[in-house]
JSON list of C-alpha atoms in Angstrom, two decimals:
[
{"chain": "M", "resi": 281, "resn": "MET", "atom": "CA", "xyz": [1.55, 11.06, 2.49]},
{"chain": "M", "resi": 282, "resn": "LEU", "atom": "CA", "xyz": [4.42, 11.97, -0.18]},
{"chain": "M", "resi": 283, "resn": "ALA", "atom": "CA", "xyz": [7.02, 9.59, -0.52]},
{"chain": "M", "resi": 284, "resn": "GLY", "atom": "CA", "xyz": [10.82, 10.15, -2.14]},
{"chain": "M", "resi": 285, "resn": "PRO", "atom": "CA", "xyz": [13.88, 8.33, -2.85]},
{"chain": "M", "resi": 286, "resn": "LEU", "atom": "CA", "xyz": [14.27, 5.79, 0.13]},
{"chain": "M", "resi": 287, "resn": "GLN", "atom": "CA", "xyz": [17.55, 6.45, 2.64]},
{"chain": "M", "resi": 288, "resn": "ASN", "atom": "CA", "xyz": [19.47, 3.84, 4.50]},
{"chain": "M", "resi": 289, "resn": "ASN", "atom": "CA", "xyz": [17.41, 3.22, 7.83]},
{"chain": "M", "resi": 290, "resn": "ASP", "atom": "CA", "xyz": [14.57, 5.43, 6.86]},
{"chain": "M", "resi": 291, "resn": "LEU", "atom": "CA", "xyz": [11.95, 2.28, 7.95]},
{"chain": "M", "resi": 292, "resn": "ALA", "atom": "CA", "xyz": [11.28, 0.64, 10.56]},
{"chain": "M", "resi": 293, "resn": "GLY", "atom": "CA", "xyz": [13.78, -2.42, 11.54]},
{"chain": "M", "resi": 294, "resn": "HIS", "atom": "CA", "xyz": [16.62, 0.10, 9.65]},
{"chain": "M", "resi": 295, "resn": "VAL", "atom": "CA", "xyz": [16.76, -2.15, 6.81]},
{"chain": "M", "resi": 296, "resn": "PRO", "atom": "CA", "xyz": [19.97, -0.77, 4.33]},
{"chain": "M", "resi": 297, "resn": "VAL", "atom": "CA", "xyz": [18.27, -0.06, 0.76]},
{"chain": "M", "resi": 298, "resn": "PRO", "atom": "CA", "xyz": [19.30, -3.03, -0.98]},
{"chain": "M", "resi": 299, "resn": "ALA", "atom": "CA", "xyz": [21.34, -3.32, -4.46]},
{"chain": "M", "resi": 300, "resn": "GLY", "atom": "CA", "xyz": [19.73, -4.46, -7.49]},
{"chain": "M", "resi": 301, "resn": "PHE", "atom": "CA", "xyz": [16.54, -2.12, -7.79]},
{"chain": "M", "resi": 302, "resn": "THR", "atom": "CA", "xyz": [15.42, 1.18, -6.60]},
{"chain": "M", "resi": 303, "resn": "LEU", "atom": "CA", "xyz": [12.94, 1.43, -3.48]},
{"chain": "M", "resi": 304, "resn": "LEU", "atom": "CA", "xyz": [11.02, 4.18, -2.72]},
{"chain": "M", "resi": 305, "resn": "TYR", "atom": "CA", "xyz": [9.15, 3.13, 0.22]},
{"chain": "M", "resi": 306, "resn": "ALA", "atom": "CA", "xyz": [8.41, 0.30, 2.18]},
{"chain": "M", "resi": 307, "resn": "ASP", "atom": "CA", "xyz": [6.34, -0.55, 5.40]},
{"chain": "M", "resi": 308, "resn": "ASP", "atom": "CA", "xyz": [5.00, -3.98, 6.44]},
{"chain": "M", "resi": 309, "resn": "CYS", "atom": "CA", "xyz": [2.68, -4.10, 4.22]},
{"chain": "M", "resi": 310, "resn": "LEU", "atom": "CA", "xyz": [3.89, -3.03, 0.64]},
{"chain": "M", "resi": 311, "resn": "LEU", "atom": "CA", "xyz": [6.75, -1.83, -1.37]},
{"chain": "M", "resi": 312, "resn": "VAL", "atom": "CA", "xyz": [7.17, 0.89, -4.03]},
{"chain": "M", "resi": 313, "resn": "LEU", "atom": "CA", "xyz": [9.74, 0.44, -6.39]},
{"chain": "M", "resi": 314, "resn": "ASP", "atom": "CA", "xyz": [11.06, 2.29, -9.23]},
{"chain": "M", "resi": 315, "resn": "LYS", "atom": "CA", "xyz": [11.44, 0.12, -12.61]},
{"chain": "M", "resi": 316, "resn": "PRO", "atom": "CA", "xyz": [14.15, 1.28, -15.15]},
{"chain": "M", "resi": 317, "resn": "ALA", "atom": "CA", "xyz": [13.32, 1.03, -18.54]},
{"chain": "M", "resi": 318, "resn": "GLY", "atom": "CA", "xyz": [14.47, -2.39, -20.26]},
{"chain": "M", "resi": 319, "resn": "LEU", "atom": "CA", "xyz": [14.00, -4.86, -17.12]},
{"chain": "M", "resi": 320, "resn": "LEU", "atom": "CA", "xyz": [11.10, -7.34, -17.02]},
{"chain": "M", "resi": 321, "resn": "SER", "atom": "CA", "xyz": [8.47, -6.73, -14.15]},
{"chain": "M", "resi": 322, "resn": "VAL", "atom": "CA", "xyz": [8.02, -10.49, -13.90]},
{"chain": "M", "resi": 323, "resn": "PRO", "atom": "CA", "xyz": [10.12, -13.62, -15.42]},
{"chain": "M", "resi": 324, "resn": "GLY", "atom": "CA", "xyz": [9.22, -14.30, -18.98]},
{"chain": "M", "resi": 325, "resn": "LYS", "atom": "CA", "xyz": [9.72, -17.52, -20.91]},
{"chain": "M", "resi": 326, "resn": "GLY", "atom": "CA", "xyz": [13.03, -19.11, -21.64]},
{"chain": "M", "resi": 327, "resn": "GLY", "atom": "CA", "xyz": [16.48, -18.60, -19.20]},
{"chain": "M", "resi": 328, "resn": "ASP", "atom": "CA", "xyz": [17.32, -15.12, -20.66]},
{"chain": "M", "resi": 329, "resn": "LYS", "atom": "CA", "xyz": [14.02, -13.57, -19.35]},
{"chain": "M", "resi": 330, "resn": "GLN", "atom": "CA", "xyz": [14.37, -14.49, -15.75]},
{"chain": "M", "resi": 331, "resn": "ASP", "atom": "CA", "xyz": [16.10, -11.60, -14.43]},
{"chain": "M", "resi": 332, "resn": "CYS", "atom": "CA", "xyz": [13.35, -9.16, -13.69]},
{"chain": "M", "resi": 333, "resn": "LEU", "atom": "CA", "xyz": [12.11, -6.60, -11.02]},
{"chain": "M", "resi": 334, "resn": "SER", "atom": "CA", "xyz": [10.15, -9.15, -8.96]},
{"chain": "M", "resi": 335, "resn": "ALA", "atom": "CA", "xyz": [12.95, -11.60, -8.82]},
{"chain": "M", "resi": 336, "resn": "ARG", "atom": "CA", "xyz": [15.52, -9.04, -7.56]},
{"chain": "M", "resi": 337, "resn": "VAL", "atom": "CA", "xyz": [13.06, -8.01, -5.19]},
{"chain": "M", "resi": 338, "resn": "LEU", "atom": "CA", "xyz": [12.33, -11.64, -3.57]},
{"chain": "M", "resi": 339, "resn": "GLN", "atom": "CA", "xyz": [16.11, -11.87, -2.90]},
{"chain": "M", "resi": 340, "resn": "HIS", "atom": "CA", "xyz": [15.81, -9.07, -0.11]},
{"chain": "M", "resi": 341, "resn": "TYR", "atom": "CA", "xyz": [11.89, -9.58, 0.66]},
{"chain": "M", "resi": 342, "resn": "PRO", "atom": "CA", "xyz": [10.83, -13.17, 0.14]},
{"chain": "M", "resi": 343, "resn": "GLU", "atom": "CA", "xyz": [7.45, -12.63, 0.94]},
{"chain": "M", "resi": 344, "resn": "ALA", "atom": "CA", "xyz": [6.96, -9.86, -1.93]},
{"chain": "M", "resi": 345, "resn": "LEU", "atom": "CA", "xyz": [3.77, -10.55, -4.08]},
{"chain": "M", "resi": 346, "resn": "VAL", "atom": "CA", "xyz": [3.05, -8.91, -7.58]},
{"chain": "M", "resi": 347, "resn": "VAL", "atom": "CA", "xyz": [0.69, -6.64, -7.53]},
{"chain": "M", "resi": 348, "resn": "HIS", "atom": "CA", "xyz": [0.73, -4.92, -11.20]},
{"chain": "M", "resi": 349, "resn": "ARG", "atom": "CA", "xyz": [3.18, -4.54, -14.11]},
{"chain": "M", "resi": 350, "resn": "LEU", "atom": "CA", "xyz": [5.00, -2.52, -16.26]},
{"chain": "M", "resi": 351, "resn": "ASP", "atom": "CA", "xyz": [6.02, -3.10, -19.76]},
{"chain": "M", "resi": 352, "resn": "MET", "atom": "CA", "xyz": [9.66, -4.03, -20.07]},
{"chain": "M", "resi": 353, "resn": "ALA", "atom": "CA", "xyz": [10.30, -0.99, -22.24]},
{"chain": "M", "resi": 354, "resn": "THR", "atom": "CA", "xyz": [8.12, 1.64, -19.43]},
{"chain": "M", "resi": 355, "resn": "SER", "atom": "CA", "xyz": [10.02, 2.78, -16.66]},
{"chain": "M", "resi": 356, "resn": "GLY", "atom": "CA", "xyz": [8.54, 4.04, -13.21]},
{"chain": "M", "resi": 357, "resn": "LEU", "atom": "CA", "xyz": [6.51, 3.45, -9.87]},
{"chain": "M", "resi": 358, "resn": "LEU", "atom": "CA", "xyz": [5.28, -0.29, -9.08]},
{"chain": "M", "resi": 359, "resn": "LEU", "atom": "CA", "xyz": [4.10, -2.05, -6.18]},
{"chain": "M", "resi": 360, "resn": "MET", "atom": "CA", "xyz": [4.63, -5.15, -4.52]},
{"chain": "M", "resi": 361, "resn": "ALA", "atom": "CA", "xyz": [2.58, -6.49, -1.74]},
{"chain": "M", "resi": 362, "resn": "ARG", "atom": "CA", "xyz": [3.90, -8.34, 1.36]},
{"chain": "M", "resi": 363, "resn": "SER", "atom": "CA", "xyz": [1.29, -10.58, 2.36]},
{"chain": "M", "resi": 364, "resn": "ARG", "atom": "CA", "xyz": [-1.75, -12.44, 0.42]},
{"chain": "M", "resi": 365, "resn": "THR", "atom": "CA", "xyz": [-4.15, -10.38, 2.52]},
{"chain": "M", "resi": 366, "resn": "VAL", "atom": "CA", "xyz": [-2.65, -6.92, 1.33]},
{"chain": "M", "resi": 367, "resn": "GLN", "atom": "CA", "xyz": [-2.13, -8.22, -2.33]},
{"chain": "M", "resi": 368, "resn": "ARG", "atom": "CA", "xyz": [-5.60, -9.06, -2.67]},
{"chain": "M", "resi": 369, "resn": "THR", "atom": "CA", "xyz": [-6.72, -5.66, -1.20]},
{"chain": "M", "resi": 370, "resn": "LEU", "atom": "CA", "xyz": [-4.38, -4.06, -3.59]},
{"chain": "M", "resi": 371, "resn": "SER", "atom": "CA", "xyz": [-5.56, -6.09, -6.41]},
{"chain": "M", "resi": 372, "resn": "GLN", "atom": "CA", "xyz": [-9.12, -5.09, -5.57]},
{"chain": "M", "resi": 373, "resn": "ALA", "atom": "CA", "xyz": [-8.24, -1.40, -5.22]},
{"chain": "M", "resi": 374, "resn": "PHE", "atom": "CA", "xyz": [-6.86, -1.67, -9.00]},
{"chain": "M", "resi": 375, "resn": "ALA", "atom": "CA", "xyz": [-10.09, -3.51, -10.20]},
{"chain": "M", "resi": 376, "resn": "GLU", "atom": "CA", "xyz": [-12.39, -1.00, -8.53]},
{"chain": "M", "resi": 377, "resn": "ARG", "atom": "CA", "xyz": [-9.89, 1.98, -10.14]},
{"chain": "M", "resi": 378, "resn": "ALA", "atom": "CA", "xyz": [-9.05, 3.23, -6.65]},
{"chain": "M", "resi": 379, "resn": "VAL", "atom": "CA", "xyz": [-5.33, 3.45, -7.48]},
{"chain": "M", "resi": 380, "resn": "HIS", "atom": "CA", "xyz": [-4.68, 7.09, -9.99]},
{"chain": "M", "resi": 381, "resn": "LYS", "atom": "CA", "xyz": [-1.91, 6.47, -11.73]},
{"chain": "M", "resi": 382, "resn": "THR", "atom": "CA", "xyz": [-0.10, 9.12, -14.37]},
{"chain": "M", "resi": 383, "resn": "TYR", "atom": "CA", "xyz": [2.25, 8.54, -16.94]},
{"chain": "M", "resi": 384, "resn": "GLU", "atom": "CA", "xyz": [4.46, 11.17, -18.88]},
{"chain": "M", "resi": 385, "resn": "ALA", "atom": "CA", "xyz": [5.34, 10.31, -22.52]},
{"chain": "M", "resi": 386, "resn": "VAL", "atom": "CA", "xyz": [6.91, 12.20, -25.43]},
{"chain": "M", "resi": 387, "resn": "VAL", "atom": "CA", "xyz": [5.25, 11.60, -28.42]},
{"chain": "M", "resi": 388, "resn": "HIS", "atom": "CA", "xyz": [5.69, 12.32, -32.44]},
{"chain": "M", "resi": 389, "resn": "GLY", "atom": "CA", "xyz": [4.37, 15.32, -33.72]},
{"chain": "M", "resi": 390, "resn": "HIS", "atom": "CA", "xyz": [2.57, 18.46, -32.29]},
{"chain": "M", "resi": 391, "resn": "ALA", "atom": "CA", "xyz": [-0.56, 16.74, -30.46]},
{"chain": "M", "resi": 392, "resn": "ALA", "atom": "CA", "xyz": [-3.16, 19.61, -30.05]},
{"chain": "M", "resi": 393, "resn": "GLY", "atom": "CA", "xyz": [-5.21, 19.31, -26.86]},
{"chain": "M", "resi": 394, "resn": "LEU", "atom": "CA", "xyz": [-6.34, 20.69, -23.69]},
{"chain": "M", "resi": 395, "resn": "LEU", "atom": "CA", "xyz": [-3.20, 21.72, -21.56]},
{"chain": "M", "resi": 396, "resn": "GLN", "atom": "CA", "xyz": [-2.39, 20.29, -18.40]},
{"chain": "M", "resi": 397, "resn": "GLY", "atom": "CA", "xyz": [-3.60, 21.92, -15.23]},
{"chain": "M", "resi": 398, "resn": "SER", "atom": "CA", "xyz": [-6.99, 22.43, -16.81]},
{"chain": "M", "resi": 399, "resn": "ASP", "atom": "CA", "xyz": [-9.88, 20.80, -15.03]},
{"chain": "M", "resi": 400, "resn": "ALA", "atom": "CA", "xyz": [-10.83, 19.37, -18.41]},
{"chain": "M", "resi": 401, "resn": "TRP", "atom": "CA", "xyz": [-8.81, 16.34, -19.94]},
{"chain": "M", "resi": 402, "resn": "ASN", "atom": "CA", "xyz": [-8.85, 14.77, -23.51]},
{"chain": "M", "resi": 403, "resn": "VAL", "atom": "CA", "xyz": [-9.98, 11.11, -23.70]},
{"chain": "M", "resi": 404, "resn": "ILE", "atom": "CA", "xyz": [-9.19, 8.23, -26.00]},
{"chain": "M", "resi": 405, "resn": "ASP", "atom": "CA", "xyz": [-11.85, 6.03, -25.53]},
{"chain": "M", "resi": 406, "resn": "LEU", "atom": "CA", "xyz": [-11.42, 3.08, -28.11]},
{"chain": "M", "resi": 407, "resn": "PRO", "atom": "CA", "xyz": [-11.24, -0.66, -27.48]},
{"chain": "M", "resi": 408, "resn": "VAL", "atom": "CA", "xyz": [-8.22, -2.51, -27.23]},
{"chain": "M", "resi": 409, "resn": "ALA", "atom": "CA", "xyz": [-7.62, -6.62, -28.36]},
{"chain": "M", "resi": 410, "resn": "LEU", "atom": "CA", "xyz": [-5.06, -8.83, -28.62]},
{"chain": "M", "resi": 411, "resn": "ASP", "atom": "CA", "xyz": [-3.83, -8.87, -32.11]},
{"chain": "M", "resi": 412, "resn": "TRP", "atom": "CA", "xyz": [-3.37, -12.75, -32.12]},
{"chain": "M", "resi": 413, "resn": "PRO", "atom": "CA", "xyz": [-1.42, -13.22, -35.42]},
{"chain": "M", "resi": 414, "resn": "ARG", "atom": "CA", "xyz": [1.24, -10.64, -34.00]},
{"chain": "M", "resi": 415, "resn": "ARG", "atom": "CA", "xyz": [0.66, -11.45, -30.47]},
{"chain": "M", "resi": 416, "resn": "PRO", "atom": "CA", "xyz": [2.04, -9.65, -27.75]},
{"chain": "M", "resi": 417, "resn": "LEU", "atom": "CA", "xyz": [0.61, -6.74, -29.65]},
{"chain": "M", "resi": 418, "resn": "ARG", "atom": "CA", "xyz": [-2.34, -5.26, -29.00]},
{"chain": "M", "resi": 419, "resn": "VAL", "atom": "CA", "xyz": [-4.52, -3.67, -31.90]},
{"chain": "M", "resi": 420, "resn": "ILE", "atom": "CA", "xyz": [-7.92, -1.39, -31.76]},
{"chain": "M", "resi": 421, "resn": "ASP", "atom": "CA", "xyz": [-10.75, -3.58, -32.80]},
{"chain": "M", "resi": 422, "resn": "ALA", "atom": "CA", "xyz": [-14.39, -2.24, -32.38]},
{"chain": "M", "resi": 423, "resn": "ALA", "atom": "CA", "xyz": [-15.61, -6.12, -32.34]},
{"chain": "M", "resi": 424, "resn": "LEU", "atom": "CA", "xyz": [-13.25, -7.81, -29.77]},
{"chain": "M", "resi": 425, "resn": "GLY", "atom": "CA", "xyz": [-11.59, -5.33, -28.03]},
{"chain": "M", "resi": 426, "resn": "LYS", "atom": "CA", "xyz": [-12.32, -4.60, -24.25]},
{"chain": "M", "resi": 427, "resn": "ALA", "atom": "CA", "xyz": [-13.27, -1.13, -23.14]},
{"chain": "M", "resi": 428, "resn": "SER", "atom": "CA", "xyz": [-10.37, 1.05, -22.78]},
{"chain": "M", "resi": 429, "resn": "VAL", "atom": "CA", "xyz": [-9.97, 4.47, -21.73]},
{"chain": "M", "resi": 430, "resn": "THR", "atom": "CA", "xyz": [-7.15, 7.01, -21.56]},
{"chain": "M", "resi": 431, "resn": "ARG", "atom": "CA", "xyz": [-6.98, 10.64, -20.41]},
{"chain": "M", "resi": 432, "resn": "TRP", "atom": "CA", "xyz": [-4.40, 13.23, -21.62]},
{"chain": "M", "resi": 433, "resn": "GLN", "atom": "CA", "xyz": [-3.28, 16.47, -21.65]},
{"chain": "M", "resi": 434, "resn": "VAL", "atom": "CA", "xyz": [-0.46, 18.54, -23.36]},
{"chain": "M", "resi": 435, "resn": "ARG", "atom": "CA", "xyz": [2.60, 19.49, -21.16]},
{"chain": "M", "resi": 436, "resn": "SER", "atom": "CA", "xyz": [4.59, 21.05, -23.83]},
{"chain": "M", "resi": 437, "resn": "HIS", "atom": "CA", "xyz": [5.66, 21.08, -27.36]},
{"chain": "M", "resi": 438, "resn": "GLY", "atom": "CA", "xyz": [9.16, 20.64, -28.57]},
{"chain": "M", "resi": 439, "resn": "LEU", "atom": "CA", "xyz": [10.52, 19.89, -31.92]},
{"chain": "M", "resi": 440, "resn": "ASP", "atom": "CA", "xyz": [8.13, 17.47, -33.92]},
{"chain": "M", "resi": 441, "resn": "SER", "atom": "CA", "xyz": [7.09, 16.15, -30.76]},
{"chain": "M", "resi": 442, "resn": "THR", "atom": "CA", "xyz": [4.86, 16.59, -27.63]},
{"chain": "M", "resi": 443, "resn": "ARG", "atom": "CA", "xyz": [5.12, 16.05, -24.10]},
{"chain": "M", "resi": 444, "resn": "LEU", "atom": "CA", "xyz": [2.08, 14.85, -22.51]},
{"chain": "M", "resi": 445, "resn": "ALA", "atom": "CA", "xyz": [0.30, 13.84, -19.45]},
{"chain": "M", "resi": 446, "resn": "LEU", "atom": "CA", "xyz": [-1.60, 10.44, -19.27]},
{"chain": "M", "resi": 447, "resn": "GLU", "atom": "CA", "xyz": [-4.11, 9.00, -17.00]},
{"chain": "M", "resi": 448, "resn": "PRO", "atom": "CA", "xyz": [-5.40, 5.43, -17.93]},
{"chain": "M", "resi": 449, "resn": "VAL", "atom": "CA", "xyz": [-8.64, 4.97, -16.69]},
{"chain": "M", "resi": 450, "resn": "THR", "atom": "CA", "xyz": [-8.63, 1.20, -17.84]},
{"chain": "M", "resi": 451, "resn": "GLY", "atom": "CA", "xyz": [-4.99, -0.94, -17.24]},
{"chain": "M", "resi": 452, "resn": "ARG", "atom": "CA", "xyz": [-5.22, -2.85, -20.73]},
{"chain": "M", "resi": 453, "resn": "SER", "atom": "CA", "xyz": [-1.83, -4.15, -21.81]},
{"chain": "M", "resi": 454, "resn": "HIS", "atom": "CA", "xyz": [-0.06, -1.51, -24.05]},
{"chain": "M", "resi": 455, "resn": "GLN", "atom": "CA", "xyz": [-3.13, 0.76, -23.76]},
{"chain": "M", "resi": 456, "resn": "LEU", "atom": "CA", "xyz": [-1.30, 3.69, -23.87]},
{"chain": "M", "resi": 457, "resn": "ARG", "atom": "CA", "xyz": [1.21, 2.69, -26.57]},
{"chain": "M", "resi": 458, "resn": "VAL", "atom": "CA", "xyz": [-1.67, 1.55, -28.49]},
{"chain": "M", "resi": 459, "resn": "HIS", "atom": "CA", "xyz": [-4.06, 4.59, -27.83]},
{"chain": "M", "resi": 460, "resn": "LEU", "atom": "CA", "xyz": [-1.20, 7.22, -28.72]},
{"chain": "M", "resi": 461, "resn": "GLN", "atom": "CA", "xyz": [-0.67, 5.27, -32.11]},
{"chain": "M", "resi": 462, "resn": "ALA", "atom": "CA", "xyz": [-4.22, 5.26, -32.77]},
{"chain": "M", "resi": 463, "resn": "LEU", "atom": "CA", "xyz": [-4.39, 9.04, -31.93]},
{"chain": "M", "resi": 464, "resn": "GLY", "atom": "CA", "xyz": [-1.75, 9.40, -34.64]},
{"chain": "M", "resi": 465, "resn": "HIS", "atom": "CA", "xyz": [0.88, 10.61, -32.03]},
{"chain": "M", "resi": 466, "resn": "PRO", "atom": "CA", "xyz": [3.23, 7.56, -31.37]},
{"chain": "M", "resi": 467, "resn": "ILE", "atom": "CA", "xyz": [5.70, 7.50, -28.29]},
{"chain": "M", "resi": 468, "resn": "LEU", "atom": "CA", "xyz": [8.88, 8.26, -29.18]},
{"chain": "M", "resi": 469, "resn": "GLY", "atom": "CA", "xyz": [11.51, 5.25, -29.29]},
{"chain": "M", "resi": 470, "resn": "ASP", "atom": "CA", "xyz": [8.71, 2.83, -29.31]},
{"chain": "M", "resi": 471, "resn": "ARG", "atom": "CA", "xyz": [9.70, -0.69, -30.92]},
{"chain": "M", "resi": 472, "resn": "LEU", "atom": "CA", "xyz": [6.48, -2.04, -31.05]},
{"chain": "M", "resi": 473, "resn": "TYR", "atom": "CA", "xyz": [3.97, 0.27, -32.43]},
{"chain": "M", "resi": 474, "resn": "ALA", "atom": "CA", "xyz": [6.01, 3.35, -33.89]},
{"chain": "M", "resi": 475, "resn": "PRO", "atom": "CA", "xyz": [7.41, 3.55, -37.36]},
{"chain": "M", "resi": 476, "resn": "GLU", "atom": "CA", "xyz": [11.11, 2.72, -37.80]},
{"chain": "M", "resi": 477, "resn": "ALA", "atom": "CA", "xyz": [11.66, 6.81, -37.88]},
{"chain": "M", "resi": 478, "resn": "VAL", "atom": "CA", "xyz": [10.07, 7.61, -34.76]},
{"chain": "M", "resi": 479, "resn": "GLN", "atom": "CA", "xyz": [11.31, 4.34, -33.11]},
{"chain": "M", "resi": 480, "resn": "ALA", "atom": "CA", "xyz": [15.13, 5.96, -33.82]},
{"chain": "M", "resi": 481, "resn": "ARG", "atom": "CA", "xyz": [14.38, 9.54, -32.32]},
{"chain": "M", "resi": 482, "resn": "ALA", "atom": "CA", "xyz": [14.80, 7.78, -28.84]},
{"chain": "M", "resi": 483, "resn": "PRO", "atom": "CA", "xyz": [17.09, 5.42, -27.32]},
{"chain": "M", "resi": 484, "resn": "ARG", "atom": "CA", "xyz": [14.25, 4.32, -25.31]},
{"chain": "M", "resi": 485, "resn": "LEU", "atom": "CA", "xyz": [10.66, 4.38, -25.10]},
{"chain": "M", "resi": 486, "resn": "LEU", "atom": "CA", "xyz": [9.78, 7.66, -23.72]},
{"chain": "M", "resi": 487, "resn": "LEU", "atom": "CA", "xyz": [7.11, 6.54, -21.15]},
{"chain": "M", "resi": 488, "resn": "HIS", "atom": "CA", "xyz": [6.87, 6.90, -17.35]},
{"chain": "M", "resi": 489, "resn": "ALA", "atom": "CA", "xyz": [5.03, 6.15, -14.65]},
{"chain": "M", "resi": 490, "resn": "CYS", "atom": "CA", "xyz": [5.50, 9.17, -12.68]},
{"chain": "M", "resi": 491, "resn": "THR", "atom": "CA", "xyz": [2.64, 9.23, -9.94]},
{"chain": "M", "resi": 492, "resn": "LEU", "atom": "CA", "xyz": [1.05, 6.97, -7.88]},
{"chain": "M", "resi": 493, "resn": "ARG", "atom": "CA", "xyz": [-2.16, 7.64, -5.53]},
{"chain": "M", "resi": 494, "resn": "LEU", "atom": "CA", "xyz": [-3.72, 4.98, -3.43]},
{"chain": "M", "resi": 495, "resn": "ALA", "atom": "CA", "xyz": [-5.09, 4.72, 0.14]},
{"chain": "M", "resi": 496, "resn": "HIS", "atom": "CA", "xyz": [-2.33, 2.53, 2.51]},
{"chain": "M", "resi": 497, "resn": "PRO", "atom": "CA", "xyz": [-4.09, -1.11, 2.38]},
{"chain": "M", "resi": 498, "resn": "VAL", "atom": "CA", "xyz": [-4.44, -1.39, 6.05]},
{"chain": "M", "resi": 499, "resn": "SER", "atom": "CA", "xyz": [-4.44, 2.13, 7.59]},
{"chain": "M", "resi": 500, "resn": "GLY", "atom": "CA", "xyz": [-6.19, 3.74, 4.83]},
{"chain": "M", "resi": 501, "resn": "GLU", "atom": "CA", "xyz": [-4.30, 6.81, 5.10]},
{"chain": "M", "resi": 502, "resn": "ALA", "atom": "CA", "xyz": [-3.68, 8.53, 1.49]},
{"chain": "M", "resi": 503, "resn": "LEU", "atom": "CA", "xyz": [-0.64, 7.64, -0.03]},
{"chain": "M", "resi": 504, "resn": "ARG", "atom": "CA", "xyz": [1.31, 9.59, -2.87]},
{"chain": "M", "resi": 505, "resn": "PHE", "atom": "CA", "xyz": [4.30, 8.36, -4.33]},
{"chain": "M", "resi": 506, "resn": "GLU", "atom": "CA", "xyz": [6.45, 10.37, -7.20]},
{"chain": "M", "resi": 507, "resn": "SER", "atom": "CA", "xyz": [9.23, 9.54, -9.60]},
{"chain": "M", "resi": 508, "resn": "GLY", "atom": "CA", "xyz": [10.98, 11.70, -11.60]},
{"chain": "M", "resi": 509, "resn": "VAL", "atom": "CA", "xyz": [11.00, 11.67, -15.49]},
{"chain": "M", "resi": 510, "resn": "PRO", "atom": "CA", "xyz": [14.27, 10.22, -16.66]},
{"chain": "M", "resi": 511, "resn": "PHE", "atom": "CA", "xyz": [14.10, 11.96, -20.23]}
]
């Protein structure tokens, strides 16, 4: 099943599309949302960090439960469950790497690698650890880091930039951002891991979760969701 933007009355029950967030798909088990850059996935610490995607969704779907997160600066597809049972099933699917995510990013410099569409992928296999003195930042650490693997292909080259397709095999916090920094190609607009000159090249982090593939947690139907890259 390929899902696109939800229109009013597309769902069973004819529930209007809520304001405050973009809902791409909903059924009795799950919600698929399109998170904008600059919005937290879940509440942070402090009164100024309570507005987030999950809080907005809960105003309309009070049973909704968090399954995974995107960085505040990252945009794109995010799942929420509508029951504890589905939340456990989806969490297990993520843990077993049965949920397949593809991201798109624009990075600094001319990244030389296999082109998108080929059967083979370039692979970054570098352990990622929390950088305690500078948390919440992460760092490549061979001794303390957790195994972290990212697959990538080149989509196109621009003026001192490269557009990449990315597949995180593991799901460490900030993994894609840290791996691309280690590769020598930080993401444009990355306020955490890029030099100031690279940060200044984009008004936001140019990283977007654009496709999501999984088996439906109850029916087993193959689901595929897409979100257009906004940069």
